[in-house]
């Protein structure tokens, strides 16, 4: 999606999601239960905000499915007219350059002796670096994590790229085989039904209900179906302020009231459906930023891919320099601010000098 075509509302939604992920990962490294925010708002409130960062990834999945389908319809007019080679090329140019850069940075930091950047064994010999690199590039990092745990601190985030990558590989094949939107929608419905059933069958297994393909495909499938329905025309009531506000409120209550370990069976589906309603309400609208907060969230959303890939490098270096056990409550708040600023700075640099030039090259 070019800058001129960006939808500010979708970028705001992505911005909220990536900040939830960042806050979640920071709280794991530097627990905020003894800090000033926990004193002001109470520790359970801070923990409620921090514990469910994986729901932010669910929102990303829905947006990915929506944009993948909507952009296909915009470029080729019909799903069955998709140019598979062009689709794969565009996805590869967007995904792989940053992934290669991430792998190179992690490998270098590991070679320089950074413990957090090396593979970990969790009671068994650590996996070789080539295996985690191969799993990253061939979209089965989620399988590796399910089998061996979070095998590499900064590379673990690639589990979600594995889920999306497999769906991306299948999407043109499904479109060209099933051809009609209603058949493609029915195929997506199979994943929407299978998702909660799979998560129900894997309760107690984090690798199953959080990271497995079938545990996550329903979010992407809901995004695809939303784009198909929007292309047919949306009813005006979907965009009404009261429905959009009620949807946001329901999503916030789900996020804050139950940990994802207890709510994931139907919670992931509910969060995905809420995101779908927000996307449908935002379709065709490129509303300009109306406040500094809105602008900041849209800015973060535009950099969400780069932030997501590289933020654990920032946090890993921070944990190496200042081990969490030595950080006082005051230091943690300073680290949180520095972590957010540095993550955004690294993402800006990567986007400006690396990913965006590659993206432009792919579209020439």
GROMACS .gro file of N, CA and C in nm, residues 154-309:
model
  468
  154UNK      N    1   1.565  -1.278   2.040
  154UNK     CA    2   1.510  -1.183   1.943
  154UNK      C    3   1.446  -1.246   1.821
  155UNK      N    4   1.482  -1.372   1.790
  155UNK     CA    5   1.425  -1.436   1.672
  155UNK      C    6   1.290  -1.501   1.700
  156UNK      N    7   1.253  -1.512   1.827
  156UNK     CA    8   1.127  -1.577   1.860
  156UNK      C    9   1.006  -1.508   1.798
  157UNK      N   10   1.016  -1.375   1.776
  157UNK     CA   11   0.901  -1.303   1.720
  157UNK      C   12   0.866  -1.351   1.579
  158UNK      N   13   0.957  -1.422   1.516
  158UNK     CA   14   0.932  -1.468   1.380
  158UNK      C   15   0.830  -1.581   1.374
  159UNK      N   16   0.782  -1.627   1.489
  159UNK     CA   17   0.678  -1.730   1.487
  159UNK      C   18   0.554  -1.679   1.412
  160UNK      N   19   0.520  -1.551   1.430
  160UNK     CA   20   0.401  -1.498   1.365
  160UNK      C   21   0.423  -1.481   1.215
  161UNK      N   22   0.546  -1.450   1.174
  161UNK     CA   23   0.578  -1.444   1.031
  161UNK      C   24   0.566  -1.582   0.968
  162UNK      N   25   0.594  -1.686   1.046
  162UNK     CA   26   0.578  -1.822   0.994
  162UNK      C   27   0.431  -1.852   0.965
  163UNK      N   28   0.344  -1.812   1.058
  163UNK     CA   29   0.200  -1.831   1.038
  163UNK      C   30   0.154  -1.755   0.913
  164UNK      N   31   0.190  -1.627   0.906
  164UNK     CA   32   0.148  -1.546   0.792
  164UNK      C   33   0.209  -1.597   0.662
  165UNK      N   34   0.338  -1.638   0.668
  165UNK     CA   35   0.405  -1.683   0.547
  165UNK      C   36   0.339  -1.803   0.483
  166UNK      N   37   0.298  -1.900   0.564
  166UNK     CA   38   0.231  -2.019   0.510
  166UNK      C   39   0.097  -1.980   0.449
  167UNK      N   40   0.025  -1.889   0.514
  167UNK     CA   41  -0.103  -1.843   0.458
  167UNK      C   42  -0.080  -1.769   0.327
  168UNK      N   43   0.025  -1.686   0.322
  168UNK     CA   44   0.057  -1.614   0.198
  168UNK      C   45   0.086  -1.712   0.084
  169UNK      N   46   0.160  -1.819   0.116
  169UNK     CA   47   0.193  -1.917   0.012
  169UNK      C   48   0.067  -1.985  -0.042
  170UNK      N   49  -0.030  -2.009   0.045
  170UNK     CA   50  -0.151  -2.081   0.004
  170UNK      C   51  -0.253  -1.991  -0.065
  171UNK      N   52  -0.251  -1.860  -0.036
  171UNK     CA   53  -0.356  -1.771  -0.081
  171UNK      C   54  -0.376  -1.770  -0.234
  172UNK      N   55  -0.273  -1.749  -0.315
  172UNK     CA   56  -0.296  -1.750  -0.461
  172UNK      C   57  -0.345  -1.884  -0.512
  173UNK      N   58  -0.295  -1.993  -0.453
  173UNK     CA   59  -0.338  -2.127  -0.495
  173UNK      C   60  -0.488  -2.144  -0.470
  174UNK      N   61  -0.533  -2.101  -0.353
  174UNK     CA   62  -0.675  -2.110  -0.318
  174UNK      C   63  -0.758  -2.025  -0.412
  175UNK      N   64  -0.712  -1.901  -0.438
  175UNK     CA   65  -0.788  -1.811  -0.526
  175UNK      C   66  -0.800  -1.868  -0.667
  176UNK      N   67  -0.691  -1.923  -0.720
  176UNK     CA   68  -0.693  -1.974  -0.858
  176UNK      C   69  -0.764  -2.107  -0.869
  177UNK      N   70  -0.773  -2.180  -0.758
  177UNK     CA   71  -0.839  -2.312  -0.761
  177UNK      C   72  -0.989  -2.298  -0.738
  178UNK      N   73  -1.027  -2.223  -0.635
  178UNK     CA   74  -1.169  -2.210  -0.601
  178UNK      C   75  -1.240  -2.099  -0.680
  179UNK      N   76  -1.165  -1.998  -0.720
  179UNK     CA   77  -1.208  -1.894  -0.814
  179UNK      C   78  -1.317  -1.802  -0.760
  180UNK      N   79  -1.432  -1.851  -0.726
  180UNK     CA   80  -1.542  -1.763  -0.687
  180UNK      C   81  -1.528  -1.718  -0.541
  181UNK      N   82  -1.558  -1.590  -0.515
  181UNK     CA   83  -1.544  -1.537  -0.379
  181UNK      C   84  -1.620  -1.618  -0.274
  182UNK      N   85  -1.739  -1.668  -0.310
  182UNK     CA   86  -1.815  -1.742  -0.207
  182UNK      C   87  -1.748  -1.875  -0.174
  183UNK      N   88  -1.681  -1.938  -0.271
  183UNK     CA   89  -1.609  -2.062  -0.243
  183UNK      C   90  -1.484  -2.033  -0.160
  184UNK      N   91  -1.417  -1.922  -0.194
  184UNK     CA   92  -1.298  -1.883  -0.117
  184UNK      C   93  -1.339  -1.848   0.026
  185UNK      N   94  -1.452  -1.777   0.040
  185UNK     CA   95  -1.502  -1.745   0.173
  185UNK      C   96  -1.539  -1.870   0.252
  186UNK      N   97  -1.599  -1.969   0.184
  186UNK     CA   98  -1.634  -2.094   0.251
  186UNK      C   99  -1.509  -2.168   0.296
  187UNK      N  100  -1.402  -2.162   0.215
  187UNK     CA  101  -1.276  -2.225   0.254
  187UNK      C  102  -1.218  -2.157   0.378
  188UNK      N  103  -1.224  -2.022   0.380
  188UNK     CA  104  -1.178  -1.948   0.498
  188UNK      C  105  -1.261  -1.983   0.621
  189UNK      N  106  -1.391  -2.008   0.599
  189UNK     CA  107  -1.479  -2.041   0.710
  189UNK      C  108  -1.435  -2.171   0.780
  190UNK      N  109  -1.376  -2.262   0.705
  190UNK     CA  110  -1.325  -2.385   0.766
  190UNK      C  111  -1.219  -2.354   0.871
  191UNK      N  112  -1.131  -2.259   0.842
  191UNK     CA  113  -1.029  -2.219   0.938
  191UNK      C  114  -1.089  -2.142   1.055
  192UNK      N  115  -1.193  -2.063   1.027
  192UNK     CA  116  -1.258  -1.987   1.133
  192UNK      C  117  -1.324  -2.080   1.234
  193UNK      N  118  -1.380  -2.190   1.186
  193UNK     CA  119  -1.441  -2.290   1.274
  193UNK      C  120  -1.334  -2.374   1.342
  194UNK      N  121  -1.229  -2.409   1.266
  194UNK     CA  122  -1.124  -2.498   1.320
  194UNK      C  123  -1.041  -2.429   1.428
  195UNK      N  124  -1.025  -2.296   1.419
  195UNK     CA  125  -0.939  -2.226   1.513
  195UNK      C  126  -0.974  -2.249   1.659
  196UNK      N  127  -1.095  -2.213   1.702
  196UNK     CA  128  -1.129  -2.233   1.844
  196UNK      C  129  -1.130  -2.381   1.885
  197UNK      N  130  -1.167  -2.470   1.793
  197UNK     CA  131  -1.165  -2.612   1.825
  197UNK      C  132  -1.023  -2.660   1.849
  198UNK      N  133  -0.930  -2.612   1.767
  198UNK     CA  134  -0.788  -2.650   1.785
  198UNK      C  135  -0.736  -2.594   1.917
  199UNK      N  136  -0.767  -2.469   1.946
  199UNK     CA  137  -0.720  -2.411   2.072
  199UNK      C  138  -0.780  -2.483   2.192
  200UNK      N  139  -0.907  -2.522   2.181
  200UNK     CA  140  -0.971  -2.597   2.290
  200UNK      C  141  -0.900  -2.730   2.314
  201UNK      N  142  -0.857  -2.794   2.207
  201UNK     CA  143  -0.791  -2.924   2.219
  201UNK      C  144  -0.648  -2.912   2.271
  202UNK      N  145  -0.593  -2.789   2.277
  202UNK     CA  146  -0.454  -2.771   2.319
  202UNK      C  147  -0.442  -2.678   2.439
  203UNK      N  148  -0.544  -2.675   2.523
  203UNK     CA  149  -0.535  -2.597   2.646
  203UNK      C  150  -0.422  -2.652   2.735
  204UNK      N  151  -0.347  -2.562   2.796
  204UNK     CA  152  -0.233  -2.604   2.876
  204UNK      C  153  -0.106  -2.618   2.796
  205UNK      N  154  -0.116  -2.612   2.665
  205UNK     CA  155   0.000  -2.623   2.576
  205UNK      C  156   0.016  -2.489   2.505
  206UNK      N  157   0.101  -2.404   2.558
  206UNK     CA  158   0.117  -2.269   2.502
  206UNK      C  159   0.160  -2.273   2.356
  207UNK      N  160   0.248  -2.366   2.324
  207UNK     CA  161   0.291  -2.379   2.186
  207UNK      C  162   0.177  -2.416   2.093
  208UNK      N  163   0.073  -2.481   2.148
  208UNK     CA  164  -0.041  -2.520   2.068
  208UNK      C  165  -0.143  -2.409   2.053
  209UNK      N  166  -0.188  -2.351   2.166
  209UNK     CA  167  -0.298  -2.254   2.155
  209UNK      C  168  -0.252  -2.113   2.117
  210UNK      N  169  -0.119  -2.086   2.124
  210UNK     CA  170  -0.071  -1.954   2.085
  210UNK      C  171  -0.002  -1.951   1.949
  211UNK      N  172   0.080  -2.052   1.919
  211UNK     CA  173   0.172  -2.041   1.807
  211UNK      C  174   0.142  -2.133   1.688
  212UNK      N  175   0.057  -2.230   1.703
  212UNK     CA  176   0.034  -2.326   1.595
  212UNK      C  177  -0.040  -2.261   1.479
  213UNK      N  178  -0.020  -2.317   1.360
  213UNK     CA  179  -0.085  -2.262   1.241
  213UNK      C  180  -0.237  -2.258   1.259
  214UNK      N  181  -0.298  -2.371   1.295
  214UNK     CA  182  -0.443  -2.377   1.305
  214UNK      C  183  -0.498  -2.294   1.421
  215UNK      N  184  -0.412  -2.262   1.518
  215UNK     CA  185  -0.456  -2.177   1.628
  215UNK      C  186  -0.462  -2.030   1.586
  216UNK      N  187  -0.401  -1.997   1.472
  216UNK     CA  188  -0.389  -1.857   1.430
  216UNK      C  189  -0.451  -1.826   1.295
  217UNK      N  190  -0.468  -1.929   1.211
  217UNK     CA  191  -0.520  -1.904   1.077
  217UNK      C  192  -0.658  -1.840   1.077
  218UNK      N  193  -0.737  -1.864   1.183
  218UNK     CA  194  -0.872  -1.809   1.182
  218UNK      C  195  -0.871  -1.657   1.180
  219UNK      N  196  -0.773  -1.594   1.247
  219UNK     CA  197  -0.765  -1.449   1.244
  219UNK      C  198  -0.740  -1.397   1.103
  220UNK      N  199  -0.646  -1.459   1.032
  220UNK     CA  200  -0.617  -1.417   0.895
  220UNK      C  201  -0.737  -1.444   0.806
  221UNK      N  202  -0.802  -1.559   0.826
  221UNK     CA  203  -0.919  -1.594   0.745
  221UNK      C  204  -1.033  -1.496   0.767
  222UNK      N  205  -1.052  -1.451   0.891
  222UNK     CA  206  -1.156  -1.351   0.919
  222UNK      C  207  -1.124  -1.221   0.846
  223UNK      N  208  -0.997  -1.183   0.841
  223UNK     CA  209  -0.958  -1.065   0.766
  223UNK      C  210  -0.988  -1.079   0.618
  224UNK      N  211  -0.959  -1.197   0.561
  224UNK     CA  212  -0.989  -1.222   0.419
  224UNK      C  213  -1.138  -1.209   0.391
  225UNK      N  214  -1.220  -1.273   0.474
  225UNK     CA  215  -1.366  -1.267   0.455
  225UNK      C  216  -1.418  -1.125   0.467
  226UNK      N  217  -1.360  -1.048   0.559
  226UNK     CA  218  -1.402  -0.909   0.576
  226UNK      C  219  -1.378  -0.829   0.448
  227UNK      N  220  -1.261  -0.848   0.387
  227UNK     CA  221  -1.230  -0.775   0.263
  227UNK      C  222  -1.324  -0.815   0.151
  228UNK      N  223  -1.359  -0.943   0.143
  228UNK     CA  224  -1.453  -0.989   0.039
  228UNK      C  225  -1.589  -0.925   0.059
  229UNK      N  226  -1.635  -0.920   0.184
  229UNK     CA  227  -1.766  -0.860   0.212
  229UNK      C  228  -1.765  -0.709   0.189
  230UNK      N  229  -1.656  -0.644   0.227
  230UNK     CA  230  -1.645  -0.499   0.206
  230UNK      C  231  -1.647  -0.466   0.058
  231UNK      N  232  -1.582  -0.552  -0.022
  231UNK     CA  233  -1.580  -0.528  -0.167
  231UNK      C  234  -1.720  -0.533  -0.228
  232UNK      N  235  -1.809  -0.605  -0.163
  232UNK     CA  236  -1.947  -0.613  -0.212
  232UNK      C  237  -2.031  -0.496  -0.164
  233UNK      N  238  -1.976  -0.418  -0.073
  233UNK     CA  239  -2.049  -0.302  -0.021
  233UNK      C  240  -2.087  -0.322   0.124
  234UNK      N  241  -2.060  -0.222   0.207
  234UNK     CA  242  -2.093  -0.231   0.350
  234UNK      C  243  -2.218  -0.150   0.380
  235UNK      N  244  -2.289  -0.193   0.482
  235UNK     CA  245  -2.406  -0.118   0.527
  235UNK      C  246  -2.361   0.003   0.609
  236UNK      N  247  -2.430   0.116   0.595
  236UNK     CA  248  -2.388   0.239   0.665
  236UNK      C  249  -2.377   0.221   0.816
  237UNK      N  250  -2.458   0.131   0.874
  237UNK     CA  251  -2.455   0.118   1.020
  237UNK      C  252  -2.323   0.063   1.071
  238UNK      N  253  -2.246  -0.004   0.986
  238UNK     CA  254  -2.117  -0.058   1.030
  238UNK      C  255  -2.021   0.054   1.068
  239UNK      N  256  -2.034   0.168   0.999
  239UNK     CA  257  -1.944   0.280   1.024
  239UNK      C  258  -1.995   0.376   1.130
  240UNK      N  259  -2.109   0.348   1.187
  240UNK     CA  260  -2.163   0.441   1.286
  240UNK      C  261  -2.075   0.448   1.410
  241UNK      N  262  -2.067   0.566   1.467
  241UNK     CA  263  -1.979   0.587   1.581
  241UNK      C  264  -2.016   0.496   1.699
  242UNK      N  265  -2.146   0.478   1.722
  242UNK     CA  266  -2.185   0.398   1.839
  242UNK      C  267  -2.140   0.254   1.826
  243UNK      N  268  -2.150   0.195   1.706
  243UNK     CA  269  -2.107   0.057   1.689
  243UNK      C  270  -1.956   0.044   1.699
  244UNK      N  271  -1.884   0.138   1.639
  244UNK     CA  272  -1.738   0.135   1.646
  244UNK      C  273  -1.691   0.150   1.792
  245UNK      N  274  -1.755   0.241   1.866
  245UNK     CA  275  -1.716   0.261   2.006
  245UNK      C  276  -1.750   0.139   2.091
  246UNK      N  277  -1.867   0.079   2.068
  246UNK     CA  278  -1.904  -0.041   2.143
  246UNK      C  279  -1.809  -0.156   2.112
  247UNK      N  280  -1.764  -0.165   1.988
  247UNK     CA  281  -1.670  -0.271   1.950
  247UNK      C  282  -1.538  -0.251   2.022
  248UNK      N  283  -1.488  -0.128   2.023
  248UNK     CA  284  -1.362  -0.099   2.092
  248UNK      C  285  -1.375  -0.129   2.241
  249UNK      N  286  -1.489  -0.093   2.302
  249UNK     CA  287  -1.511  -0.118   2.444
  249UNK      C  288  -1.511  -0.268   2.472
  250UNK      N  289  -1.581  -0.346   2.389
  250UNK     CA  290  -1.586  -0.491   2.409
  250UNK      C  291  -1.447  -0.553   2.395
  251UNK      N  292  -1.369  -0.508   2.297
  251UNK     CA  293  -1.234  -0.560   2.280
  251UNK      C  294  -1.146  -0.525   2.399
  252UNK      N  295  -1.162  -0.403   2.451
  252UNK     CA  296  -1.084  -0.361   2.567
  252UNK      C  297  -1.119  -0.443   2.690
  253UNK      N  298  -1.248  -0.470   2.711
  253UNK     CA  299  -1.290  -0.550   2.826
  253UNK      C  300  -1.235  -0.692   2.816
  254UNK      N  301  -1.242  -0.751   2.696
  254UNK     CA  302  -1.185  -0.885   2.677
  254UNK      C  303  -1.037  -0.885   2.707
  255UNK      N  304  -0.967  -0.782   2.658
  255UNK     CA  305  -0.822  -0.774   2.676
  255UNK      C  306  -0.786  -0.762   2.824
  256UNK      N  307  -0.862  -0.680   2.898
  256UNK     CA  308  -0.824  -0.648   3.035
  256UNK      C  309  -0.875  -0.747   3.139
  257UNK      N  310  -0.986  -0.813   3.111
  257UNK     CA  311  -1.053  -0.891   3.216
  257UNK      C  312  -1.005  -1.035   3.227
  258UNK      N  313  -0.953  -1.093   3.121
  258UNK     CA  314  -0.913  -1.233   3.126
  258UNK      C  315  -0.776  -1.253   3.063
  259UNK      N  316  -0.688  -1.327   3.127
  259UNK     CA  317  -0.560  -1.359   3.062
  259UNK      C  318  -0.584  -1.449   2.941
  260UNK      N  319  -0.502  -1.435   2.841
  260UNK     CA  320  -0.521  -1.511   2.719
  260UNK      C  321  -0.508  -1.661   2.742
  261UNK      N  322  -0.437  -1.700   2.847
  261UNK     CA  323  -0.426  -1.842   2.878
  261UNK      C  324  -0.560  -1.903   2.915
  262UNK      N  325  -0.656  -1.818   2.962
  262UNK     CA  326  -0.789  -1.867   2.998
  262UNK      C  327  -0.895  -1.833   2.894
  263UNK      N  328  -0.870  -1.729   2.815
  263UNK     CA  329  -0.975  -1.680   2.725
  263UNK      C  330  -0.951  -1.711   2.579
  264UNK      N  331  -0.841  -1.780   2.547
  264UNK     CA  332  -0.799  -1.790   2.408
  264UNK      C  333  -0.895  -1.867   2.318
  265UNK      N  334  -0.970  -1.964   2.371
  265UNK     CA  335  -1.053  -2.050   2.285
  265UNK      C  336  -1.149  -1.966   2.202
  266UNK      N  337  -1.232  -1.887   2.267
  266UNK     CA  338  -1.323  -1.797   2.195
  266UNK      C  339  -1.273  -1.653   2.196
  267UNK      N  340  -1.179  -1.623   2.285
  267UNK     CA  341  -1.129  -1.486   2.295
  267UNK      C  342  -1.056  -1.443   2.169
  268UNK      N  343  -0.975  -1.530   2.111
  268UNK     CA  344  -0.905  -1.496   1.987
  268UNK      C  345  -1.006  -1.469   1.876
  269UNK      N  346  -1.109  -1.553   1.868
  269UNK     CA  347  -1.213  -1.533   1.767
  269UNK      C  348  -1.285  -1.401   1.790
  270UNK      N  349  -1.318  -1.372   1.916
  270UNK     CA  350  -1.389  -1.247   1.947
  270UNK      C  351  -1.303  -1.125   1.915
  271UNK      N  352  -1.175  -1.131   1.950
  271UNK     CA  353  -1.085  -1.020   1.920
  271UNK      C  354  -1.072  -1.001   1.769
  272UNK      N  355  -1.066  -1.112   1.696
  272UNK     CA  356  -1.055  -1.105   1.550
  272UNK      C  357  -1.182  -1.047   1.489
  273UNK      N  358  -1.298  -1.088   1.538
  273UNK     CA  359  -1.424  -1.036   1.484
  273UNK      C  360  -1.440  -0.887   1.516
  274UNK      N  361  -1.397  -0.847   1.636
  274UNK     CA  362  -1.400  -0.705   1.669
  274UNK      C  363  -1.310  -0.625   1.575
  275UNK      N  364  -1.192  -0.677   1.548
  275UNK     CA  365  -1.101  -0.611   1.454
  275UNK      C  366  -1.165  -0.602   1.316
  276UNK      N  367  -1.233  -0.709   1.274
  276UNK     CA  368  -1.300  -0.709   1.144
  276UNK      C  369  -1.406  -0.600   1.135
  277UNK      N  370  -1.482  -0.580   1.241
  277UNK     CA  371  -1.582  -0.473   1.242
  277UNK      C  372  -1.517  -0.335   1.230
  278UNK      N  373  -1.405  -0.316   1.300
  278UNK     CA  374  -1.335  -0.189   1.290
  278UNK      C  375  -1.279  -0.167   1.150
  279UNK      N  376  -1.228  -0.272   1.088
  279UNK     CA  377  -1.175  -0.261   0.952
  279UNK      C  378  -1.286  -0.230   0.852
  280UNK      N  379  -1.400  -0.299   0.868
  280UNK     CA  380  -1.512  -0.273   0.779
  280UNK      C  381  -1.561  -0.129   0.794
  281UNK      N  382  -1.562  -0.080   0.917
  281UNK     CA  383  -1.603   0.058   0.940
  281UNK      C  384  -1.503   0.160   0.887
  282UNK      N  385  -1.376   0.118   0.876
  282UNK     CA  386  -1.272   0.209   0.828
  282UNK      C  387  -1.253   0.202   0.677
  283UNK      N  388  -1.320   0.109   0.609
  283UNK     CA  389  -1.297   0.090   0.466
  283UNK      C  390  -1.332   0.216   0.387
  284UNK      N  391  -1.241   0.250   0.297
  284UNK     CA  392  -1.264   0.366   0.212
  284UNK      C  393  -1.241   0.499   0.279
  285UNK      N  394  -1.196   0.499   0.406
  285UNK     CA  395  -1.176   0.624   0.478
  285UNK      C  396  -1.028   0.644   0.502
  286UNK      N  397  -0.976   0.758   0.463
  286UNK     CA  398  -0.837   0.794   0.487
  286UNK      C  399  -0.833   0.922   0.569
  287UNK      N  400  -0.896   0.917   0.685
  287UNK     CA  401  -0.912   1.035   0.768
  287UNK      C  402  -0.776   1.085   0.815
  288UNK      N  403  -0.755   1.213   0.800
  288UNK     CA  404  -0.629   1.271   0.844
  288UNK      C  405  -0.621   1.269   0.997
  289UNK      N  406  -0.499   1.270   1.046
  289UNK     CA  407  -0.479   1.268   1.190
  289UNK      C  408  -0.546   1.389   1.255
  290UNK      N  409  -0.616   1.365   1.367
  290UNK     CA  410  -0.691   1.472   1.430
  290UNK      C  411  -0.629   1.519   1.561
  291UNK      N  412  -0.526   1.454   1.608
  291UNK     CA  413  -0.462   1.492   1.732
  291UNK      C  414  -0.320   1.437   1.732
  292UNK      N  415  -0.241   1.483   1.828
  292UNK     CA  416  -0.104   1.434   1.838
  292UNK      C  417  -0.102   1.284   1.869
  293UNK      N  418  -0.193   1.241   1.957
  293UNK     CA  419  -0.199   1.099   1.990
  293UNK      C  420  -0.237   1.014   1.870
  294UNK      N  421  -0.334   1.061   1.794
  294UNK     CA  422  -0.378   0.990   1.673
  294UNK      C  423  -0.262   0.981   1.574
  295UNK      N  424  -0.190   1.093   1.556
  295UNK     CA  425  -0.076   1.096   1.465
  295UNK      C  426   0.033   1.000   1.510
  296UNK      N  427   0.059   0.997   1.640
  296UNK     CA  428   0.163   0.909   1.692
  296UNK      C  429   0.128   0.762   1.669
  297UNK      N  430   0.002   0.726   1.697
  297UNK     CA  431  -0.040   0.588   1.676
  297UNK      C  432  -0.033   0.549   1.529
  298UNK      N  433  -0.075   0.641   1.440
  298UNK     CA  434  -0.066   0.614   1.297
  298UNK      C  435   0.079   0.599   1.253
  299UNK      N  436   0.166   0.681   1.310
  299UNK     CA  437   0.309   0.673   1.280
  299UNK      C  438   0.365   0.537   1.321
  300UNK      N  439   0.331   0.492   1.442
  300UNK     CA  440   0.375   0.360   1.490
  300UNK      C  441   0.318   0.249   1.402
  301UNK      N  442   0.193   0.265   1.360
  301UNK     CA  443   0.132   0.165   1.274
  301UNK      C  444   0.201   0.153   1.141
  302UNK      N  445   0.245   0.267   1.085
  302UNK     CA  446   0.316   0.263   0.959
  302UNK      C  447   0.450   0.195   0.968
  303UNK      N  448   0.507   0.189   1.089
  303UNK     CA  449   0.636   0.124   1.112
  303UNK      C  450   0.622  -0.009   1.185
  304UNK      N  451   0.500  -0.060   1.195
  304UNK     CA  452   0.476  -0.175   1.283
  304UNK      C  453   0.560  -0.298   1.248
  305UNK      N  454   0.581  -0.324   1.120
  305UNK     CA  455   0.659  -0.441   1.081
  305UNK      C  456   0.804  -0.428   1.129
  306UNK      N  457   0.863  -0.312   1.103
  306UNK     CA  458   1.002  -0.289   1.145
  306UNK      C  459   1.014  -0.287   1.298
  307UNK      N  460   0.919  -0.225   1.365
  307UNK     CA  461   0.922  -0.224   1.512
  307UNK      C  462   0.914  -0.366   1.565
  308UNK      N  463   0.822  -0.443   1.511
  308UNK     CA  464   0.802  -0.580   1.560
  308UNK      C  465   0.927  -0.664   1.543
  309UNK      N  466   0.992  -0.654   1.429
  309UNK     CA  467   1.109  -0.739   1.403
  309UNK      C  468   1.228  -0.703   1.491
   0.00000   0.00000   0.00000
